[in-house]
Coordinates of C-alpha atoms in Angstrom, one line a residue:
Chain E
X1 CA 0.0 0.0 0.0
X2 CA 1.7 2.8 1.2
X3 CA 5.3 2.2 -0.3
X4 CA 8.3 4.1 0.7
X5 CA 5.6 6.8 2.2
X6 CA 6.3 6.2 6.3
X7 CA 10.1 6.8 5.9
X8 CA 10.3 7.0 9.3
X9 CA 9.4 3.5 9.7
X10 CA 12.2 0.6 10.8
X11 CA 11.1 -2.3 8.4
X12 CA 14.0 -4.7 9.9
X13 CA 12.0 -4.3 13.4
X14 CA 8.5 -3.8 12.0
X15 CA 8.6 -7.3 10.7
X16 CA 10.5 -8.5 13.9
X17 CA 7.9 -7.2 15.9
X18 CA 5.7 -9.1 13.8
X19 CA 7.1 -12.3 14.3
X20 CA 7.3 -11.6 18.2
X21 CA 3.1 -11.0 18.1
X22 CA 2.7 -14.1 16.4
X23 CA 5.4 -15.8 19.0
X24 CA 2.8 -13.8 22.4
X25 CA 0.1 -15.3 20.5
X26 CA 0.9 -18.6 20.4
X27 CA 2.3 -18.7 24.2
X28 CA -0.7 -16.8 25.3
X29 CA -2.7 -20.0 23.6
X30 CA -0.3 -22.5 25.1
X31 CA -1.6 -21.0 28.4
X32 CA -5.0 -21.6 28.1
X33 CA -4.4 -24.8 26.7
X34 CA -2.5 -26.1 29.4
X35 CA -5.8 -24.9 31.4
X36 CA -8.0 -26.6 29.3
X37 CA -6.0 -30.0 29.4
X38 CA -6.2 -30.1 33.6
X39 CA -3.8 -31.7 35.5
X40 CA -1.7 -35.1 33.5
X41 CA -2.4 -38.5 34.8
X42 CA 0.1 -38.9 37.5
X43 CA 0.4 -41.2 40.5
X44 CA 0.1 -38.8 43.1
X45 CA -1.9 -35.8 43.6
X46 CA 0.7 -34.1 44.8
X47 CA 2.9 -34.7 41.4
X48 CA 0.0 -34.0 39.5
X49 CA -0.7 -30.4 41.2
X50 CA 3.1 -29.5 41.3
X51 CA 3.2 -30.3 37.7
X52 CA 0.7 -28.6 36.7
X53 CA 1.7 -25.8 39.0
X54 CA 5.4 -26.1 37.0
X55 CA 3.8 -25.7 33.5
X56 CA 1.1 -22.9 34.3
X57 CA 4.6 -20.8 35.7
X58 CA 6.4 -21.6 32.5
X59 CA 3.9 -20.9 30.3
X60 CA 3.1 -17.4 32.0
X61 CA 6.8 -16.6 31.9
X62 CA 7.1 -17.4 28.2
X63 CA 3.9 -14.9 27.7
X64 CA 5.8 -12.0 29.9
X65 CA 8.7 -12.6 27.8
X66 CA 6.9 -12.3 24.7
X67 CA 5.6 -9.8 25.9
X68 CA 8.2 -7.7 26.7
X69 CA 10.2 -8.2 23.9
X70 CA 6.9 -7.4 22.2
X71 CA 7.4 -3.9 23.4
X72 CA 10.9 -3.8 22.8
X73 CA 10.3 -4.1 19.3
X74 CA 7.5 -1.7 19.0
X75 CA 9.6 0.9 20.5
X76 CA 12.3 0.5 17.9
X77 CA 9.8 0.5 15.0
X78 CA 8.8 4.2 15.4
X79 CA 6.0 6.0 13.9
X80 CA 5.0 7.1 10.6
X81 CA 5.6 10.5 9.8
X82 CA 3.3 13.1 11.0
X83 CA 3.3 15.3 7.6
X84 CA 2.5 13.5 4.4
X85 CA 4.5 15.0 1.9
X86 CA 1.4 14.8 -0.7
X87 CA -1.2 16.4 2.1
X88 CA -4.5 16.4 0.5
X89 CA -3.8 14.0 -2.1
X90 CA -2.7 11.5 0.3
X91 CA -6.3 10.9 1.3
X92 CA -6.5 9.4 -2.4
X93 CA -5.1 6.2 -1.0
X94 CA -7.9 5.7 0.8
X95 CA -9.7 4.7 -2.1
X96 CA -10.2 0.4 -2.2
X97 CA -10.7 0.1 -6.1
X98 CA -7.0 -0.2 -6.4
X99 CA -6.9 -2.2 -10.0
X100 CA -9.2 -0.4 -12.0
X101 CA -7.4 3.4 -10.9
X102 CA -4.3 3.0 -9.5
X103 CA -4.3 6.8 -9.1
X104 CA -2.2 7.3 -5.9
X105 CA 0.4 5.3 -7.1
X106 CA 0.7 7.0 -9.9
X107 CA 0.9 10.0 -8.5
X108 CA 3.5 8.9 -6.0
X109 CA 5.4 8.1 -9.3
X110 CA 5.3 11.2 -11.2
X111 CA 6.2 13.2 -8.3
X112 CA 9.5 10.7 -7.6
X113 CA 10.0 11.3 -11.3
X114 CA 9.6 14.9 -11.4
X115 CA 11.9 15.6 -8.0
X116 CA 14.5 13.3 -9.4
X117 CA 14.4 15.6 -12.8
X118 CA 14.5 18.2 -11.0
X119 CA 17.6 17.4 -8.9
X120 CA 19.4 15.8 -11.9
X121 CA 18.6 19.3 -13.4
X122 CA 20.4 21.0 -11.1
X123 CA 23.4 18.8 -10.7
X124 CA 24.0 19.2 -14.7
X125 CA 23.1 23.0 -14.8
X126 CA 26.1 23.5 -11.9
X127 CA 28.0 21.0 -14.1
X128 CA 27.9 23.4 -17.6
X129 CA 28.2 26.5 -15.2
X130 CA 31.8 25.4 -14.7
X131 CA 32.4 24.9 -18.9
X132 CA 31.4 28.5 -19.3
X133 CA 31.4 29.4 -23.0
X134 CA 32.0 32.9 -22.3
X135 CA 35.2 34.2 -23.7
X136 CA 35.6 37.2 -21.4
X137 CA 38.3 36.6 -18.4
X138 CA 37.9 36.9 -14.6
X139 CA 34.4 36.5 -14.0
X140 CA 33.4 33.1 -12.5
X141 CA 36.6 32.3 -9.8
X142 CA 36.0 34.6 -7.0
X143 CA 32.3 35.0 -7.2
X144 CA 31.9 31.3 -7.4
X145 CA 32.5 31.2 -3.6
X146 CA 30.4 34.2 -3.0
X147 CA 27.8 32.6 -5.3
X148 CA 24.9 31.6 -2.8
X149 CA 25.2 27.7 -1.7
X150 CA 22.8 25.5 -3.8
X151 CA 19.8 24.4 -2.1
X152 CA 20.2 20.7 -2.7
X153 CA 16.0 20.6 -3.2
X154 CA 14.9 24.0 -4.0
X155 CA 11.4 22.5 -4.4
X156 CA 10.7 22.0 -1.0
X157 CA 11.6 25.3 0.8
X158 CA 10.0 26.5 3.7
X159 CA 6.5 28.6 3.4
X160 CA 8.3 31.7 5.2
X161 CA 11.3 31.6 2.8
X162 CA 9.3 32.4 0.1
X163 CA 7.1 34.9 1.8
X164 CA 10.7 36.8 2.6
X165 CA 11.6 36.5 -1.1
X166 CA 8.3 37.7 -2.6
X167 CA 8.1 40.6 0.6
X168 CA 11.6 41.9 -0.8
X169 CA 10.8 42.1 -4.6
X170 CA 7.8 43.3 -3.9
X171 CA 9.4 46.5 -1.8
X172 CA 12.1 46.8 -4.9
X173 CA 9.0 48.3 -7.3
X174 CA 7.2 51.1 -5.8
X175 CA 4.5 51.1 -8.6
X176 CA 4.0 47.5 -8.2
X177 CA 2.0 45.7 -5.5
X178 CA 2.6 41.9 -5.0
X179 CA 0.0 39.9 -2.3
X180 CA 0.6 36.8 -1.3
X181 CA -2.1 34.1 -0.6
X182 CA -2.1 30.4 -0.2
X183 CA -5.5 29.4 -1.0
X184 CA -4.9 25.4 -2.0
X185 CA -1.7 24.2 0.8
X186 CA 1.6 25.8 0.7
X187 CA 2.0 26.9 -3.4
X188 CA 1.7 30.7 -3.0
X189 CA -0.8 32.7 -5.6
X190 CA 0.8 35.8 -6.1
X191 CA -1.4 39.3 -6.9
X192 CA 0.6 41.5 -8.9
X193 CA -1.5 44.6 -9.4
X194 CA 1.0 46.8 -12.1
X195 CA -0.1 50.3 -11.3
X196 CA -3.8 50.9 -13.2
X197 CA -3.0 49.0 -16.4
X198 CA -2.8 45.5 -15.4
X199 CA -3.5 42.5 -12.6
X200 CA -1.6 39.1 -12.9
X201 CA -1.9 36.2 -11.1
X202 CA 1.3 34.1 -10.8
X203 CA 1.0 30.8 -9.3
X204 CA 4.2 29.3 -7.8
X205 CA 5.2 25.9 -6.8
X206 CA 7.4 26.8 -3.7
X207 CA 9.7 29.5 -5.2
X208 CA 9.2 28.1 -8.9
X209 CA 6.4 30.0 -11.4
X210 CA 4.2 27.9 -12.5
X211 CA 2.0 29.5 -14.6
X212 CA 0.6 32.9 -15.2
X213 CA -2.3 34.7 -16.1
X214 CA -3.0 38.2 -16.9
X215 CA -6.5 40.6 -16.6
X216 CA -6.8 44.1 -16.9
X217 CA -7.0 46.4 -13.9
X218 CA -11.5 46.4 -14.0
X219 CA -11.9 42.9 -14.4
X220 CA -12.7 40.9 -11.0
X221 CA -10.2 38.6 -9.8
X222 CA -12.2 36.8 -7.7
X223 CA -14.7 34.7 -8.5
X224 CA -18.3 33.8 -7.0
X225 CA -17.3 32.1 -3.6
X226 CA -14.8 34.9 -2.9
X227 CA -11.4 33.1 -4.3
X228 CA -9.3 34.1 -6.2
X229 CA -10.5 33.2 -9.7
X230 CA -7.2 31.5 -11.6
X231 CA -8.4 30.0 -14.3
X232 CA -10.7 32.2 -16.3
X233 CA -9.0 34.8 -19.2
X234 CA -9.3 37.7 -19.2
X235 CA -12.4 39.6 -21.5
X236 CA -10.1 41.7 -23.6
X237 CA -7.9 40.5 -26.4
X238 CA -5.1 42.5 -25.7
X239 CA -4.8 41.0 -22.0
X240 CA -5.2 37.7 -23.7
X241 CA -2.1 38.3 -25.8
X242 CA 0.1 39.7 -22.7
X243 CA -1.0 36.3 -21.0
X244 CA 0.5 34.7 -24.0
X245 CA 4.2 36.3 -23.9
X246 CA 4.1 35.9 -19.9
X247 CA 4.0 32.5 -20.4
X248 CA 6.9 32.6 -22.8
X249 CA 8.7 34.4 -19.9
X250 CA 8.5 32.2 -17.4
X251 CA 9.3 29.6 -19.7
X252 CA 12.5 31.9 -20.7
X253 CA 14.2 33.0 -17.4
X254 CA 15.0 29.5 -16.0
X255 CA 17.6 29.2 -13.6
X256 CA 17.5 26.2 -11.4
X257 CA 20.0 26.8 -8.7
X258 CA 18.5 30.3 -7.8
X259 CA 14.9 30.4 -8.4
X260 CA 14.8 34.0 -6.4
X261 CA 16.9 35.8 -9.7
X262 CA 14.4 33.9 -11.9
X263 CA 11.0 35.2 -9.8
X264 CA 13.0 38.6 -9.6
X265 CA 14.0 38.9 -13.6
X266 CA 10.2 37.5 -14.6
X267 CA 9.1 40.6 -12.2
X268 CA 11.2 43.1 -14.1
X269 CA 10.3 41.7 -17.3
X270 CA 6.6 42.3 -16.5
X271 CA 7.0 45.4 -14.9
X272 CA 8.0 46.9 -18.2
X273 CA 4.1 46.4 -19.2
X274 CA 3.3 49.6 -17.4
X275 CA 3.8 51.3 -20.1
X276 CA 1.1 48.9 -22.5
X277 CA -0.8 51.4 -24.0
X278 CA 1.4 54.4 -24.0
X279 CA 4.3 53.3 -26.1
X280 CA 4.1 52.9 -30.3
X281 CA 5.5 49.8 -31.3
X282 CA 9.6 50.3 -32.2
X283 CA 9.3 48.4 -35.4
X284 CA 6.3 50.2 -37.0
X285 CA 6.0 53.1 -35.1
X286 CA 2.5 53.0 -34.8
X287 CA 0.4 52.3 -32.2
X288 CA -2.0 49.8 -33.0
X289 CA -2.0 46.8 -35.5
X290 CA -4.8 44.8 -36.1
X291 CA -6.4 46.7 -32.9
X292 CA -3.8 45.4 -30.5
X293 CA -0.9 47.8 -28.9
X294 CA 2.7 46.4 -28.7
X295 CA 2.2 43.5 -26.4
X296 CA 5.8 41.8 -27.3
X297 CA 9.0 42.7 -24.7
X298 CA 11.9 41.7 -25.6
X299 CA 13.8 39.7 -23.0
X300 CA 16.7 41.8 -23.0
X301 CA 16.0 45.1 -24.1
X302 CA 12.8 45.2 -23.2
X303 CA 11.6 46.9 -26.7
X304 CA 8.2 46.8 -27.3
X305 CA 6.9 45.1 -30.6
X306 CA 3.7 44.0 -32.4
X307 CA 2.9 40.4 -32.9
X308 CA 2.0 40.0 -36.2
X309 CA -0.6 37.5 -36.7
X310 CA 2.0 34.6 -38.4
X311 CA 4.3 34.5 -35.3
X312 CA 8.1 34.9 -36.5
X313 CA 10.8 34.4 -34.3
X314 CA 12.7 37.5 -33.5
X315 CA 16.3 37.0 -34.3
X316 CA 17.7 39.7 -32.1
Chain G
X1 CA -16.1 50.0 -18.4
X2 CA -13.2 52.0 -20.7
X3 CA -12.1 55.0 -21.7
X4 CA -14.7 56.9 -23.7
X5 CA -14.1 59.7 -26.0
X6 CA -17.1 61.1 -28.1
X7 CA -16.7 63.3 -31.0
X8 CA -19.1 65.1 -33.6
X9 CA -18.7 64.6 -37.0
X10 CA -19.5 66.7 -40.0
X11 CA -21.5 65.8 -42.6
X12 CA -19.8 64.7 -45.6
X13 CA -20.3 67.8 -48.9
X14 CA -23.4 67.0 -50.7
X15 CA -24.3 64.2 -48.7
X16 CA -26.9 63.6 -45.5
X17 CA -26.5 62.6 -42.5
X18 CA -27.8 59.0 -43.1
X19 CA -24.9 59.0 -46.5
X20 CA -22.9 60.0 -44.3
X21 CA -23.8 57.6 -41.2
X22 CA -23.8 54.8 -43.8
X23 CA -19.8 55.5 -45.0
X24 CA -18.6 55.5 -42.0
X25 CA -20.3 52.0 -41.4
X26 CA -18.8 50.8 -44.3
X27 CA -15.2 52.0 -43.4
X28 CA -15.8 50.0 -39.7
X29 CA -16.5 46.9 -41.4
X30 CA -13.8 47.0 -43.4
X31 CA -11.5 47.4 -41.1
X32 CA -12.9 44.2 -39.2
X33 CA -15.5 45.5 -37.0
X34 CA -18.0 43.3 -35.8
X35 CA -22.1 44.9 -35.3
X36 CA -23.3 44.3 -32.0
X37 CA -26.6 45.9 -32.4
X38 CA -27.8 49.2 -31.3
X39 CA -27.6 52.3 -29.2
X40 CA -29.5 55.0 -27.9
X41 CA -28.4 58.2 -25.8
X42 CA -31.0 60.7 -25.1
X43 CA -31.4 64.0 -23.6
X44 CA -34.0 66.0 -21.9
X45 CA -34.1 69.5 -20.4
X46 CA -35.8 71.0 -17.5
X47 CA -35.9 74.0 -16.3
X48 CA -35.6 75.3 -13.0
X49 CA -38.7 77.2 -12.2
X50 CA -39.2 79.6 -9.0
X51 CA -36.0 82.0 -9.7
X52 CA -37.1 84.9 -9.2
X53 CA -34.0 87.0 -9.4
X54 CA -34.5 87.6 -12.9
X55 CA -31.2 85.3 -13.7
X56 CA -31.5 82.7 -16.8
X57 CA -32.5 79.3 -14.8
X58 CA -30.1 76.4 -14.3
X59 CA -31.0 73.9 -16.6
X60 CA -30.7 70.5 -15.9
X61 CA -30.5 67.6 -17.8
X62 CA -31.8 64.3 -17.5
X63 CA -29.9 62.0 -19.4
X64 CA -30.4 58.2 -20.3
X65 CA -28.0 55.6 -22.4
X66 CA -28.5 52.3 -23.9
X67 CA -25.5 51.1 -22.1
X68 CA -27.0 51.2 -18.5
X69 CA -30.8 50.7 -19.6
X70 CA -31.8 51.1 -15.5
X71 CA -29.8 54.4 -15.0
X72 CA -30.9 58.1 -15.5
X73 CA -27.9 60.8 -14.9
X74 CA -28.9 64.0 -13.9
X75 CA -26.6 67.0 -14.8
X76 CA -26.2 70.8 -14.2
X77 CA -23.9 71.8 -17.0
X78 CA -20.6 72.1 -15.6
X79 CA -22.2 71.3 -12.0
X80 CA -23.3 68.6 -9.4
X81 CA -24.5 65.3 -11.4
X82 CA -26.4 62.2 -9.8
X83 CA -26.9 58.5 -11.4
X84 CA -30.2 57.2 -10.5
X85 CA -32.5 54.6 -11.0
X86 CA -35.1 54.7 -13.9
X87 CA -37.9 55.8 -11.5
X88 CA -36.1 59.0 -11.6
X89 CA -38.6 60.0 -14.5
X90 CA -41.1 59.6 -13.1
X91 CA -40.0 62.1 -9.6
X92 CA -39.3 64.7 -12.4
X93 CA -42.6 64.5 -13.1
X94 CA -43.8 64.8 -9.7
X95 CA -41.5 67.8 -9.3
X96 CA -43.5 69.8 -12.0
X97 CA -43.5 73.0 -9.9
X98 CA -39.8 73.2 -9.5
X99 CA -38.7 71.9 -13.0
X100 CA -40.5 72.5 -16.0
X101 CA -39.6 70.1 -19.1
X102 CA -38.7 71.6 -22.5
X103 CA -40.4 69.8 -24.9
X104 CA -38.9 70.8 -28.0
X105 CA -35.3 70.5 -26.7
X106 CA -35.2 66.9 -26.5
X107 CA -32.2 65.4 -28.4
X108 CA -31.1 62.0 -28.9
X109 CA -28.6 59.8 -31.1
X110 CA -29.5 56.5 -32.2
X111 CA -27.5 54.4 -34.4
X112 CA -25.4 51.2 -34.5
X113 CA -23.1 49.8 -31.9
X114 CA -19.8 48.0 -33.9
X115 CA -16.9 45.5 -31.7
X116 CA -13.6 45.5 -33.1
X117 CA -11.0 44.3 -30.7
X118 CA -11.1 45.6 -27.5
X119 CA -12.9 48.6 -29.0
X120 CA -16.6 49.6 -29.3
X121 CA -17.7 52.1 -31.8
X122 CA -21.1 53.7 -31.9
X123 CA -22.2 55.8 -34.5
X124 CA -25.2 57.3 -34.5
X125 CA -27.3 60.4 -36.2
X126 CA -28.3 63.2 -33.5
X127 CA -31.8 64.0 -33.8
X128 CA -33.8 67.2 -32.5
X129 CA -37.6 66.8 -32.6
X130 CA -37.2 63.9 -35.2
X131 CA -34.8 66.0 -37.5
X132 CA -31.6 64.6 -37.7
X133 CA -28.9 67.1 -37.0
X134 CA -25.1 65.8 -36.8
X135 CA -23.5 62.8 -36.8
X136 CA -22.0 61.6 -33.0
X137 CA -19.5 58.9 -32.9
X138 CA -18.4 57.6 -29.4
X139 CA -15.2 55.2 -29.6
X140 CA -14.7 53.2 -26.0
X141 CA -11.1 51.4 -25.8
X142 CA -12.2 48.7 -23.0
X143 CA -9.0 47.6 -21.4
X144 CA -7.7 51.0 -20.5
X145 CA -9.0 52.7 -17.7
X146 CA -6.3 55.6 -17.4
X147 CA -7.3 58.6 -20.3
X148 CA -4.2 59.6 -20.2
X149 CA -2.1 56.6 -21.1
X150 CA -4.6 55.4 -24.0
X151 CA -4.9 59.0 -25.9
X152 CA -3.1 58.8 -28.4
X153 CA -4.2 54.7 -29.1
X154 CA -7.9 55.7 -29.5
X155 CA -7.0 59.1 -32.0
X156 CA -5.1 56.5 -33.9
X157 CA -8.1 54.0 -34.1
X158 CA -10.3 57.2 -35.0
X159 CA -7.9 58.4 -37.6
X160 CA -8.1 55.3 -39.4
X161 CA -11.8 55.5 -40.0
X162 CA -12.7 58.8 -39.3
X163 CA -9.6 60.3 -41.8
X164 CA -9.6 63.6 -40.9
X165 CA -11.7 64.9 -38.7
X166 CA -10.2 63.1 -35.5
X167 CA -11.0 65.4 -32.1
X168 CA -8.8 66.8 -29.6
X169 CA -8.4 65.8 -26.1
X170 CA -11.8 66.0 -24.7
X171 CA -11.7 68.5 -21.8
X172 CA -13.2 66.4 -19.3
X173 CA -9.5 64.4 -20.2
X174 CA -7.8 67.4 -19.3
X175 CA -8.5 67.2 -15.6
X176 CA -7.5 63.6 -15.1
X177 CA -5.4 62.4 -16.8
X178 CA -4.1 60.3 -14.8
X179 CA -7.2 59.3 -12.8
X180 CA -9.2 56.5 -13.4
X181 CA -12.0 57.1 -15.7
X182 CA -15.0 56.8 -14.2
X183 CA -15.3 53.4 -13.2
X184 CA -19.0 52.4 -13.2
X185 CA -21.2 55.5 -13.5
X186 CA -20.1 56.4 -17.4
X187 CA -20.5 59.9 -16.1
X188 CA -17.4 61.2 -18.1
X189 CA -19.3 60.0 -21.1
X190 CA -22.4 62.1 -20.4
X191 CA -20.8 64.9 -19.7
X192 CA -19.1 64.6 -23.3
X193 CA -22.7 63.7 -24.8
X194 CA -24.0 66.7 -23.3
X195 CA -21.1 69.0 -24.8
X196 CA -22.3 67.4 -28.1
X197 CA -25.7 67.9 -27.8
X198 CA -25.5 71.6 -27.1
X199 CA -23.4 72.3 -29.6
X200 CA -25.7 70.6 -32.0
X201 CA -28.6 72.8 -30.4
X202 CA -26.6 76.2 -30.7
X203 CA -25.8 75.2 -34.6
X204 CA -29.5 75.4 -34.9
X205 CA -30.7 79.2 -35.0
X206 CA -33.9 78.4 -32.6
X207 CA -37.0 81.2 -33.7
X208 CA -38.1 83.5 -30.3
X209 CA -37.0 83.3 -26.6
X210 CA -33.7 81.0 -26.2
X211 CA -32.2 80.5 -22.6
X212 CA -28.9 79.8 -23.9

């Protein structure tokens, strides 16, 4: 059932202590037994009581012995752990129809899969760091020791580490407002409201974006029930679009080892978009092309483009 | 609820005001623009009865629109305005001794409402007692709620349909610029309609006793 999921289980003892139940049991039966049978047939009474006096002893000695190597064992085995890594979804191994959807083991799998990826990801990005292809001198030896020490697992970083990081690029944009809220467990749901043009909602798996989505500054973010609404699009086109390229920016900074200078980069990057509707496009010079402003940034100069309708990469 | 900027339009040489109506329909779908059905803005006067200092009365001006069928703005020009509920008619007429209700200055455009993008165009014919007048044209950009960053996006949209005859910044622009246009009440728009209206009741040389 629950394979590999109570880590803090001692299998060696757990099927020792096992063994030692089945051991109380039967000396706990060999008890009663002896009880049942009544005294042997012996010449005297005498022999026959202290004989049966003898056993009843032995026996009960052999059931205290059990017993407290019984509780030796269970001390040893220890508990399961307290927090299930999986929290709500652990509750899907409840389910008895095991054959038909093995869904929780499954799941168990693609998250192994995905954490080894991810580590394996980050041992090989620390790898090529070291073959830099730059050709400029003097720029990796000393600041590789100041560099900030690899989290061996950044997806699993504590809820008030990310708040710190989020509070402190939030505070580094005064015409940016960032809230945090943690509506479904610990993956933060960022509200970035960009001054009166724009409101994204940036969904992060601990300090990682997972996906974005962008309305303008009148729509509603929240939906009926009072959530915040992350699914819907937004009603206008042109917030439709910028929904589009942040997706292609989060999917362009990607930096494993320091998922803070990614979540910092995608903020600059977006923060460029306060100026949507103000700027003409620097290709065309006008404003508007098939009734759309210059949704495109550049990820490096930040120059603001049309899309035209057949998308051509931008060979910058 | 977007920006809103609402301009008057002259009538093409040698043509009318439905020629005229009709061309610029025809330029809108070209470009792409969708019909969405229709619109309606209308406009009725009242005077303010009981002044007995011999000043012209306030005027005020009850105002309805298409867009928010259960509303009914209420402006002074260049004063206090109010949005109310459509029952607000019907206390005008209740308040017959204060406000007296000038028939024949009731003006109104109707015309067709057009989608293209995130824009809405409506252009309709301005009539005063059911003779058309002008031609009004009111271009909404829908995702911009700040006048000031969106100006020069919207007089390019109107340029490319309108050619020529593209408006300045409207004054009511002027003031806030930076400021959210209004967000629910469309009272920015109103206050543009009204500017419209009474310069389309000034162009017409009105016989006998004129309060304006």
């Amino acid at each position: 059932m629950a394979d590999g999921m109570n880590v803090g289980v001692n299998l060696e003892a757990f099927s020792q202590a096992i063994n030692a139940i089945q051991a109380l049991r039967s000396s706990v039966t060999r008890v009663f037994d002896s009880l049942k049978d009544g005294m042997k047939n012996k010449e005297t009474l005498e022999g026959r009581e202290k004989i049966f006096i003898t056993e009843f002893q032995d026996n009960l000695q052999s059931v205290n012995r059990d017993l407290n190597e019984l509780e030796r064992l269970s001390n040893l085995v220890g508990r399961p752990s307290e927090s299930h890594p999986l929290h709500n979804s652990g509750l899907l191994s409840l389910d008895p129809v095991q054959d038909k959807t093995p869904l929780y083991s499954q799941l168990l799998q693609a998250y192994k899969w995905s954490n080894k990826l991810q580590y394996h990801a980050g041992l090989a990005s620390s790898l090529l760091n070291q073959q830099s292809l730059k050709r400029s001198a003097n720029q990796m030896g000393p600041s590789a020791k100041r560099r900030p020490k690899v989290q061996p697992s950044a997806l699993v970083l504590p809820p008030q580490y990310v708040d710190d990081v989020i509070t402190r690029i939030g505070r580094m944009f005064p015409d940016m407002t960032i809230e945090l809220f943690r509506p479904n467990g610990t993956s933060a749901v960022l509200l970035v409201t960009l001054g009166k043009v724009l409101k994204a909602i940036v969904v992060m798996r601990s300090l990682f974006i997972d996906r974005t989505i962008v309305r303008g500054y009148n729509e509603d973010v929240y939906s009926e029930d009072g959530k915040l609404d992350i699914w819907s699009k937004s009603c206008y086109q042109v917030f439709q679009k910028v929904t589009d390229h942040a997706t292609t920016a989060l999917l362009h900074y990607q930096l494993p080892q320091m998922p803070d200078v990614v979540v910092r980069s995608f903020m600059t990057w977006l923060r460029s978009y306060i100026k949507l509707f103000q700027t003409p496009c620097q290709r065309c010079g006008r404003y508007l092309q098939e009734g759309l402003p210059p949704t495109w940034r550049d990820f490096h100069a930040f120059q603001f483009r049309h899309v035209p309708p057949v998308m051509e990469r931008n060979t910058d | 609820m977007g920006v809103t900027c609402v301009c008057q339009v002259p009538v093409a040489e040698g043509k009318s005001v439905q020629q005229t109506v009709d061309m610029l329909h025809k330029k809108l779908e070209q470009l792409g623009a969708v019909k969405q059905g229709s619109f309606w803005v209308d406009c009725e006067t009242y005077h303010a009865t009981g002044n007995t200092s011999g000043q012209p009365s306030k005027l005020l001006y009850v105002m309805h629109n298409s867009e928010t069928p259960l509303s009914c703005m209420a402006l002074f020009e260049g004063g206090p305005c109010l949005t109310a509920d459509v029952n607000f008619d019907v206390l005008m007429l209740k308040l017959k001794s204060h406000f007296q209700n000038a028939k024949g200055h009731k003006v109104e455009s109707r015309g067709t409402r057009y989608r293209y993008c995130d824009f809405l165009v409506k252009v309709g014919a301005v009539t005063m007692s059911s003779s058309a007048r002008g031609i009004s044209v009111e271009v909404e950009y829908c995702a911009c709620v700040v006048p000031g960053d969106c100006w020069n996006l919207i007089k390019e949209f109107m340029q490319s349909f309108l050619g020529a005859n593209v408006p300045e910044l409207p004054s009511v622009f002027a003031t806030k610029s930076e400021g959210l246009y209004a967000p629910s009440d469309c009272m920015d728009t109103m206050t543009q309609y009204l500017e419209l209206f009474s310069k389309v009741r000034k162009q017409q040389v009105i016989p006998g006793a004129s309060v304006r």
